[in-house]
C-alpha positions as a LaTeX table, in Angstrom:
\begin{tabular}{lrrr}
\hline
Residue & $x$ (\AA) & $y$ (\AA) & $z$ (\AA) \\
\hline
Met1 & 7.89 & 14.63 & $-1.32$ \\
Thr2 & 4.09 & 14.55 & $-1.15$ \\
Lys3 & 2.97 & 16.01 & 2.17 \\
Ile4 & 0.12 & 13.57 & 2.97 \\
Ile5 & $-0.30$ & 9.89 & 2.12 \\
Thr6 & $-3.93$ & 8.71 & 2.36 \\
Leu7 & $-4.12$ & 5.03 & 3.27 \\
Val8 & $-7.58$ & 3.63 & 2.52 \\
Thr9 & $-8.52$ & 0.30 & 4.08 \\
Ala10 & $-11.16$ & $-0.93$ & 1.62 \\
Tyr11 & $-13.27$ & $-3.97$ & 2.52 \\
Arg12 & $-16.59$ & $-2.88$ & 0.99 \\
Lys13 & $-17.22$ & $-1.18$ & $-2.31$ \\
Asp14 & $-20.60$ & 0.28 & $-1.27$ \\
Phe15 & $-19.35$ & 3.64 & 0.03 \\
Leu16 & $-16.29$ & 3.97 & $-2.17$ \\
Pro17 & $-17.85$ & 6.53 & $-4.57$ \\
Glu18 & $-18.65$ & 8.88 & $-1.67$ \\
Leu19 & $-15.18$ & 8.42 & $-0.20$ \\
Leu20 & $-13.55$ & 9.26 & $-3.54$ \\
Phe21 & $-15.89$ & 12.23 & $-4.00$ \\
Gly22 & $-14.77$ & 13.60 & $-0.64$ \\
Leu23 & $-11.11$ & 13.23 & $-1.63$ \\
Ser24 & $-11.62$ & 14.74 & $-5.07$ \\
Cys25 & $-13.23$ & 17.83 & $-3.49$ \\
Gln26 & $-10.33$ & 18.60 & $-1.15$ \\
Thr27 & $-9.23$ & 22.23 & $-1.28$ \\
Tyr28 & $-5.70$ & 21.12 & $-0.31$ \\
Lys29 & $-4.22$ & 19.00 & $-3.11$ \\
Asp30 & $-0.77$ & 17.84 & $-1.90$ \\
Phe31 & $-1.73$ & 14.25 & $-1.17$ \\
Lys32 & $-1.71$ & 10.87 & $-2.86$ \\
Val33 & $-3.97$ & 7.91 & $-2.18$ \\
Ile34 & $-3.21$ & 4.22 & $-1.61$ \\
Ile35 & $-6.30$ & 1.97 & $-1.67$ \\
Ser36 & $-5.76$ & $-1.48$ & $-0.20$ \\
Asp37 & $-8.40$ & $-3.87$ & $-1.54$ \\
Asp38 & $-9.13$ & $-6.21$ & 1.37 \\
Ser39 & $-12.44$ & $-7.45$ & $-0.04$ \\
Pro40 & $-12.71$ & $-11.27$ & $-0.21$ \\
Asp41 & $-13.95$ & $-11.19$ & $-3.81$ \\
Ala42 & $-11.77$ & $-8.33$ & $-5.13$ \\
Ser43 & $-14.94$ & $-6.27$ & $-5.65$ \\
Val44 & $-13.09$ & $-3.03$ & $-4.86$ \\
Thr45 & $-10.57$ & $-3.72$ & $-7.62$ \\
Glu46 & $-13.35$ & $-4.64$ & $-10.04$ \\
Leu47 & $-15.18$ & $-1.37$ & $-9.33$ \\
Leu48 & $-12.06$ & 0.76 & $-9.81$ \\
Lys49 & $-11.16$ & $-1.05$ & $-13.03$ \\
Ser50 & $-14.68$ & $-0.83$ & $-14.44$ \\
Gly51 & $-14.49$ & 2.82 & $-15.47$ \\
Arg52 & $-17.74$ & 3.66 & $-13.65$ \\
Leu53 & $-15.87$ & 6.02 & $-11.31$ \\
Ser54 & $-13.72$ & 7.66 & $-13.96$ \\
Thr55 & $-14.99$ & 11.17 & $-13.22$ \\
Leu56 & $-14.10$ & 10.84 & $-9.53$ \\
Leu57 & $-10.70$ & 9.33 & $-10.29$ \\
Arg58 & $-9.68$ & 11.84 & $-12.93$ \\
Asp59 & $-7.94$ & 14.33 & $-10.65$ \\
Leu60 & $-6.69$ & 11.95 & $-7.97$ \\
Asp61 & $-3.27$ & 10.30 & $-7.71$ \\
Ile62 & $-4.27$ & 6.77 & $-6.68$ \\
Thr63 & $-2.40$ & 3.49 & $-6.40$ \\
Leu64 & $-4.39$ & 0.31 & $-5.85$ \\
Val65 & $-2.82$ & $-2.54$ & $-3.86$ \\
Gln66 & $-3.92$ & $-5.98$ & $-2.73$ \\
Gly67 & $-4.65$ & $-6.19$ & 0.99 \\
Pro68 & $-3.64$ & $-9.13$ & 3.24 \\
Arg69 & $-7.27$ & $-10.24$ & 3.75 \\
Lys70 & $-6.73$ & $-11.02$ & 7.43 \\
Gly71 & $-8.99$ & $-8.33$ & 8.92 \\
Gly72 & $-8.89$ & $-4.58$ & 9.39 \\
Phe73 & $-6.03$ & $-4.48$ & 11.90 \\
His74 & $-3.75$ & $-6.42$ & 9.56 \\
Asn75 & $-4.73$ & $-4.24$ & 6.63 \\
Ile76 & $-3.84$ & $-1.08$ & 8.57 \\
Gln77 & $-0.52$ & $-2.51$ & 9.69 \\
Ser78 & 0.36 & $-3.66$ & 6.17 \\
Leu79 & $-0.42$ & $-0.22$ & 4.77 \\
Ile80 & 1.65 & 1.70 & 7.30 \\
His81 & 4.61 & $-0.65$ & 6.97 \\
Ser82 & 4.58 & $-0.48$ & 3.17 \\
Trp83 & 3.42 & 3.04 & 2.34 \\
Ser84 & 3.43 & 5.51 & 5.25 \\
Gln85 & 7.03 & 6.58 & 4.64 \\
His86 & 6.11 & 7.95 & 1.20 \\
Ala87 & 4.96 & 11.26 & 2.73 \\
Arg88 & 5.63 & 13.42 & 5.78 \\
Leu89 & 2.10 & 12.87 & 7.13 \\
Ala90 & $-0.26$ & 9.89 & 7.03 \\
His91 & $-4.05$ & 9.64 & 7.04 \\
Leu92 & $-5.75$ & 6.29 & 7.64 \\
Leu93 & $-9.20$ & 6.44 & 6.05 \\
Met94 & $-11.77$ & 3.72 & 6.65 \\
Asp95 & $-13.88$ & 2.81 & 3.62 \\
Asp96 & $-17.23$ & 3.89 & 5.11 \\
Asp97 & $-16.22$ & 7.28 & 6.51 \\
Ile98 & $-16.52$ & 10.72 & 4.92 \\
Val99 & $-14.13$ & 13.67 & 4.73 \\
Tyr100 & $-15.32$ & 17.17 & 3.84 \\
Pro101 & $-13.56$ & 19.54 & 1.41 \\
Asp102 & $-11.43$ & 21.44 & 3.96 \\
Phe103 & $-10.24$ & 18.37 & 5.88 \\
Tyr104 & $-6.66$ & 18.34 & 4.60 \\
Arg105 & $-6.30$ & 22.12 & 4.60 \\
His106 & $-7.02$ & 22.36 & 8.31 \\
His107 & $-4.87$ & 19.37 & 9.23 \\
Ala108 & $-1.92$ & 20.50 & 7.10 \\
Leu109 & $-1.97$ & 23.90 & 8.83 \\
Val110 & $-1.80$ & 22.26 & 12.26 \\
His111 & 1.19 & 20.15 & 11.21 \\
Glu112 & 3.20 & 23.21 & 10.22 \\
Ser113 & 4.39 & 22.92 & 13.82 \\
Ser114 & 6.87 & 20.04 & 13.92 \\
Glu115 & 5.97 & 19.39 & 17.58 \\
Val116 & 2.45 & 18.17 & 16.73 \\
Gln117 & 2.21 & 14.39 & 16.87 \\
Ala118 & $-1.32$ & 14.05 & 15.56 \\
Ser119 & $-4.23$ & 16.29 & 14.60 \\
Val120 & $-7.81$ & 15.20 & 15.24 \\
Ser121 & $-10.90$ & 16.96 & 13.92 \\
Leu122 & $-14.48$ & 16.66 & 15.07 \\
Arg123 & $-16.89$ & 14.52 & 13.06 \\
Trp124 & $-20.61$ & 14.16 & 12.67 \\
Phe125 & $-22.31$ & 10.87 & 13.36 \\
Cys126 & $-24.07$ & 10.01 & 10.09 \\
Gly127 & $-26.67$ & 7.53 & 8.96 \\
Ile128 & $-26.09$ & 5.00 & 6.21 \\
Asp129 & $-27.01$ & 7.71 & 3.68 \\
Gly130 & $-24.21$ & 9.95 & 4.99 \\
Arg131 & $-26.53$ & 12.55 & 6.50 \\
Pro132 & $-25.44$ & 13.90 & 9.92 \\
Phe133 & $-27.79$ & 13.28 & 12.84 \\
Ser134 & $-25.67$ & 13.97 & 15.95 \\
Met135 & $-22.28$ & 15.12 & 17.18 \\
Gln136 & $-19.85$ & 14.08 & 19.87 \\
Arg137 & $-20.01$ & 15.98 & 23.16 \\
Leu138 & $-16.80$ & 17.58 & 24.33 \\
Pro139 & $-15.80$ & 17.94 & 27.99 \\
Asp140 & $-16.88$ & 21.23 & 29.53 \\
His141 & $-13.35$ & 22.61 & 29.82 \\
Ile142 & $-12.77$ & 22.11 & 26.07 \\
Glu143 & $-16.17$ & 23.56 & 25.20 \\
Ala144 & $-15.20$ & 26.63 & 27.24 \\
Asp145 & $-11.84$ & 26.96 & 25.49 \\
Pro146 & $-12.12$ & 29.78 & 22.90 \\
Arg147 & $-9.41$ & 28.33 & 20.67 \\
Arg148 & $-10.36$ & 26.48 & 17.49 \\
Arg149 & $-7.22$ & 24.36 & 17.76 \\
Val150 & $-6.69$ & 22.93 & 21.23 \\
Pro151 & $-3.37$ & 21.20 & 22.02 \\
Leu152 & $-3.85$ & 18.21 & 24.31 \\
Val153 & $-0.88$ & 16.82 & 26.24 \\
Cys154 & $-0.33$ & 13.68 & 28.26 \\
Gly155 & $-0.86$ & 15.39 & 31.61 \\
Asp156 & $-4.42$ & 16.15 & 30.50 \\
Leu157 & $-5.27$ & 13.13 & 28.38 \\
Phe158 & $-4.33$ & 10.23 & 30.64 \\
Pro159 & $-6.35$ & 11.27 & 33.75 \\
Gln160 & $-9.23$ & 12.55 & 31.61 \\
Leu161 & $-9.67$ & 9.47 & 29.43 \\
Val162 & $-8.32$ & 6.30 & 31.02 \\
Pro163 & $-9.88$ & 6.10 & 34.53 \\
Asn164 & $-13.38$ & 6.54 & 33.07 \\
Cys165 & $-12.83$ & 4.79 & 29.72 \\
Val166 & $-13.76$ & 7.92 & 27.77 \\
Ile167 & $-13.55$ & 7.96 & 23.97 \\
Leu168 & $-12.91$ & 11.64 & 23.35 \\
Leu169 & $-10.84$ & 11.97 & 20.21 \\
Gly170 & $-12.61$ & 9.88 & 17.61 \\
Asp171 & $-10.98$ & 7.46 & 15.20 \\
Phe172 & $-8.28$ & 7.22 & 12.56 \\
Ser173 & $-10.43$ & 8.47 & 9.68 \\
His174 & $-10.56$ & 11.90 & 11.32 \\
Cys175 & $-6.92$ & 12.33 & 12.26 \\
Val176 & $-3.63$ & 12.96 & 10.46 \\
Leu177 & $-0.45$ & 11.44 & 11.90 \\
Ser178 & 3.15 & 12.58 & 11.97 \\
Gln179 & 5.83 & 10.05 & 11.04 \\
Ser180 & 6.66 & 9.77 & 14.74 \\
Ala181 & 3.06 & 8.74 & 15.44 \\
Val182 & 3.11 & 6.23 & 12.57 \\
Gln183 & 6.19 & 4.59 & 14.07 \\
Ala184 & 4.39 & 4.34 & 17.42 \\
Leu185 & 1.39 & 2.74 & 15.74 \\
Lys186 & 3.63 & $-0.01$ & 14.36 \\
Lys187 & 4.31 & $-1.24$ & 17.89 \\
Ser188 & 0.84 & $-0.39$ & 19.29 \\
Arg189 & 1.79 & $-0.40$ & 22.97 \\
Leu190 & 2.41 & 2.19 & 25.66 \\
His191 & 4.96 & 0.23 & 27.67 \\
Arg192 & 4.61 & $-3.55$ & 27.83 \\
Met193 & 1.02 & $-4.24$ & 26.82 \\
Ser194 & $-0.68$ & $-3.96$ & 23.44 \\
Tyr195 & $-3.65$ & $-1.62$ & 23.13 \\
Tyr196 & $-5.18$ & $-3.74$ & 20.37 \\
Gly197 & $-8.89$ & $-2.97$ & 20.09 \\
Leu198 & $-8.36$ & 0.68 & 21.07 \\
Asp199 & $-5.61$ & 1.44 & 18.59 \\
Asp200 & $-6.69$ & 5.03 & 17.97 \\
Ile201 & $-7.11$ & 6.06 & 21.62 \\
Gly202 & $-4.00$ & 4.12 & 22.61 \\
Leu203 & $-1.95$ & 5.84 & 19.93 \\
Phe204 & $-3.14$ & 9.34 & 20.88 \\
Leu205 & $-2.26$ & 8.67 & 24.52 \\
Asp206 & 1.12 & 7.23 & 23.58 \\
Val207 & 2.27 & 10.04 & 21.30 \\
Ser208 & 0.96 & 12.77 & 23.63 \\
Arg209 & 4.01 & 11.97 & 25.78 \\
Arg210 & 6.28 & 13.31 & 23.02 \\
Gly211 & 4.25 & 16.30 & 21.83 \\
Pro212 & 0.72 & 17.68 & 21.58 \\
Val213 & $-2.23$ & 15.98 & 19.97 \\
Thr214 & $-4.13$ & 18.93 & 18.53 \\
Leu215 & $-7.92$ & 18.89 & 18.53 \\
Ile216 & $-9.37$ & 20.83 & 15.59 \\
Arg217 & $-12.75$ & 22.13 & 16.68 \\
Glu218 & $-14.30$ & 21.93 & 13.23 \\
His219 & $-16.60$ & 19.20 & 11.95 \\
Leu220 & $-14.53$ & 18.09 & 8.96 \\
Gly221 & $-15.99$ & 14.64 & 8.34 \\
Gly222 & $-18.61$ & 12.04 & 9.12 \\
Phe223 & $-18.55$ & 8.73 & 10.99 \\
Arg224 & $-21.10$ & 6.55 & 9.25 \\
Met225 & $-23.35$ & 4.37 & 11.43 \\
His226 & $-24.68$ & 1.22 & 9.78 \\
Pro227 & $-25.34$ & $-2.44$ & 10.66 \\
Ala228 & $-22.23$ & $-3.76$ & 8.87 \\
Gln229 & $-19.73$ & $-1.46$ & 10.61 \\
Ser230 & $-17.11$ & $-3.10$ & 12.79 \\
Thr231 & $-18.36$ & $-1.47$ & 16.02 \\
Ala232 & $-21.76$ & $-3.08$ & 15.45 \\
Gln233 & $-20.28$ & $-6.60$ & 15.42 \\
Thr234 & $-20.64$ & $-7.12$ & 19.17 \\
Ala235 & $-19.52$ & $-10.76$ & 19.10 \\
Ser236 & $-16.27$ & $-10.02$ & 17.29 \\
Phe237 & $-12.95$ & $-10.66$ & 18.98 \\
Cys238 & $-11.75$ & $-7.15$ & 18.14 \\
Leu239 & $-14.72$ & $-5.47$ & 19.81 \\
Lys240 & $-14.26$ & $-7.59$ & 22.94 \\
Cys241 & $-10.65$ & $-6.46$ & 23.01 \\
Gly242 & $-11.83$ & $-2.87$ & 22.78 \\
Tyr243 & $-13.34$ & $-3.22$ & 26.26 \\
Leu244 & $-10.37$ & $-5.14$ & 27.67 \\
Ala245 & $-7.83$ & $-2.70$ & 26.21 \\
Trp246 & $-8.96$ & $-0.07$ & 28.71 \\
Ala247 & $-7.61$ & $-2.34$ & 31.45 \\
Ala248 & $-4.36$ & $-2.78$ & 29.52 \\
Leu249 & $-4.04$ & 0.99 & 29.08 \\
Ser250 & $-4.82$ & 1.61 & 32.77 \\
Leu251 & $-2.19$ & $-0.78$ & 34.09 \\
Asp252 & 0.41 & 0.10 & 31.47 \\
Ala253 & $-0.08$ & 3.82 & 32.12 \\
Trp254 & 0.50 & 3.18 & 35.83 \\
Ala255 & 3.63 & 1.13 & 35.03 \\
Cys256 & 5.16 & 3.97 & 33.00 \\
Gly257 & 4.21 & 6.67 & 35.50 \\
Glu258 & 1.36 & 8.38 & 33.63 \\
Leu259 & $-1.41$ & 7.36 & 36.07 \\
Ser260 & $-1.65$ & 7.01 & 39.82 \\
Ala261 & $-2.42$ & 3.59 & 41.24 \\
Gln262 & $-5.86$ & 4.87 & 42.25 \\
Asp263 & $-6.69$ & 6.04 & 38.72 \\
Ala264 & $-5.33$ & 2.83 & 37.21 \\
Val265 & $-7.58$ & 0.74 & 39.44 \\
Arg266 & $-10.55$ & 2.95 & 38.51 \\
Gly267 & $-9.85$ & 2.35 & 34.82 \\
Leu268 & $-9.46$ & $-1.39$ & 35.36 \\
Ser269 & $-12.70$ & $-1.57$ & 37.36 \\
Lys270 & $-14.59$ & 0.41 & 34.72 \\
Ser271 & $-13.22$ & $-1.88$ & 31.99 \\
Leu272 & $-14.32$ & $-4.95$ & 33.92 \\
Ala273 & $-17.80$ & $-3.51$ & 34.55 \\
Leu274 & $-18.26$ & $-2.63$ & 30.87 \\
Phe275 & $-17.11$ & $-6.07$ & 29.75 \\
Met276 & $-19.34$ & $-7.91$ & 32.24 \\
Arg277 & $-22.36$ & $-5.86$ & 31.16 \\
Gln278 & $-21.74$ & $-6.53$ & 27.47 \\
Tyr279 & $-20.62$ & $-10.17$ & 27.78 \\
Pro280 & $-22.06$ & $-11.59$ & 31.01 \\
Glu281 & $-21.84$ & $-15.23$ & 29.87 \\
Asp282 & $-18.51$ & $-15.06$ & 28.05 \\
Glu283 & $-15.68$ & $-17.34$ & 29.19 \\
Ile284 & $-13.33$ & $-14.35$ & 29.10 \\
Thr285 & $-15.50$ & $-12.59$ & 31.71 \\
Glu286 & $-14.93$ & $-15.36$ & 34.24 \\
Arg287 & $-11.15$ & $-15.31$ & 33.67 \\
Phe288 & $-10.99$ & $-11.52$ & 33.91 \\
Leu289 & $-13.05$ & $-11.39$ & 37.10 \\
Asp290 & $-11.02$ & $-14.19$ & 38.73 \\
Leu291 & $-7.77$ & $-12.41$ & 37.87 \\
Val292 & $-8.95$ & $-9.18$ & 39.48 \\
Glu293 & $-10.29$ & $-10.87$ & 42.62 \\
Thr294 & $-7.10$ & $-12.89$ & 43.10 \\
Asn295 & $-4.77$ & $-9.89$ & 42.83 \\
Ala296 & $-7.02$ & $-7.10$ & 44.13 \\
Thr297 & $-4.71$ & $-5.93$ & 46.94 \\
Asp298 & $-1.48$ & $-5.64$ & 44.94 \\
Ile299 & $-1.45$ & $-3.50$ & 41.80 \\
Ala300 & 1.99 & $-4.78$ & 40.74 \\
Ala301 & 0.78 & $-8.37$ & 40.93 \\
Leu302 & $-2.44$ & $-7.35$ & 39.18 \\
Ala303 & $-0.48$ & $-5.75$ & 36.33 \\
Ser304 & 1.74 & $-8.81$ & 35.95 \\
Ala305 & $-1.21$ & $-11.21$ & 35.97 \\
Phe306 & $-3.17$ & $-9.11$ & 33.47 \\
Glu307 & $-0.16$ & $-8.88$ & 31.17 \\
Val308 & 0.00 & $-12.69$ & 31.00 \\
Phe309 & $-3.78$ & $-12.99$ & 30.53 \\
Trp310 & $-3.82$ & $-10.29$ & 27.83 \\
Gly311 & $-0.79$ & $-11.73$ & 26.03 \\
Asp312 & $-2.34$ & $-15.21$ & 25.94 \\
Leu313 & $-5.60$ & $-13.78$ & 24.62 \\
Leu314 & $-3.86$ & $-11.89$ & 21.82 \\
Gln315 & $-1.54$ & $-14.72$ & 20.85 \\
Gly316 & $-1.74$ & $-15.22$ & 17.10 \\
Gln317 & $-3.38$ & $-11.82$ & 16.54 \\
Ser318 & $-0.16$ & $-9.83$ & 15.98 \\
Ile319 & 0.93 & $-9.02$ & 12.45 \\
Ser320 & 4.32 & $-9.70$ & 10.91 \\
Pro321 & 5.41 & $-6.58$ & 9.05 \\
Gly322 & 5.12 & $-7.34$ & 5.37 \\
Thr323 & 4.25 & $-5.66$ & 2.13 \\
Val324 & 1.14 & $-5.23$ & 0.07 \\
Ala325 & 1.81 & $-5.66$ & $-3.61$ \\
Pro326 & 0.72 & $-2.92$ & $-6.05$ \\
Val327 & $-2.05$ & $-3.97$ & $-8.38$ \\
Gly328 & $-1.53$ & $-0.87$ & $-10.50$ \\
Asn329 & $-2.09$ & 2.88 & $-10.77$ \\
Val330 & $-5.49$ & 4.47 & $-11.14$ \\
Lys331 & $-4.91$ & 7.66 & $-13.03$ \\
Gly332 & $-7.75$ & 9.55 & $-14.63$ \\
Val333 & $-9.89$ & 7.14 & $-16.64$ \\
Ser334 & $-7.13$ & 4.59 & $-17.16$ \\
Pro335 & $-7.99$ & 1.11 & $-15.92$ \\
Val336 & $-6.01$ & $-0.69$ & $-13.23$ \\
Thr337 & $-3.55$ & $-3.11$ & $-14.82$ \\
\hline
\end{tabular}
């Protein structure tokens, strides 16, 4: 069985040549690629069928499939339900991100330990041209750690990340998941509440309860910053949920015993403050604030009320596990059929 399955969520064709170049340059070759064309006009399929990328495709094992065209979350869920089981490890790669030549080699070495749930490598923040301009800052205790591979466990991650709403570990493009982690991603919840909007952070927290999430202290890729990226769409429902999901994670982590009540309230308060600052006039802000004020003295009541509020908000956003149909194989210079 192939060791790594690369699941590419492709909405834009603009950065596809650079993505394929990064994959074709990998020093570790035991992987195959599934590209899910989620573009509204099938422009990704047209580009791959055109022959213009034949040199990049020549040495890659690629299958092209039709995406569900319901947004990025649905595309990810469709890919993992249909294709993740085809390899021992899975890598979700967003269409605008970059992986460097040793990405898979480092991650495959980490996963030689069957206990590792996920491996996460550092990434540069890049401009639209792919050139690095900054890096993420690590907490002082990790910076002081002499190891190049740092195992992170739930006892560290939950109190470090959730009470202060800290995004430490990056995103899916820069991690490789075990099959156990993939199964957890299918349900996307710690205990009772979805962590939709913070799927990467939520997943890392969730699986850290079963084994380490290993941080690879090497910059093995780039996170591209550009106006069309999803995190720049401040009015989008998904981005709003990214702020609210910190409250869901805080209360759910308390419910399953991973956070103290004090830390859970800190995380909820920080989530509320961030949301109010970003969306001061939003109708959701008023509902969120009223919920907190009404149940402020009882964390159990607060958790129950937020669960109802969060569930109502997400109604209709969940995905029914389905399949994405193969469009054809892209092998060498052969066109997609």
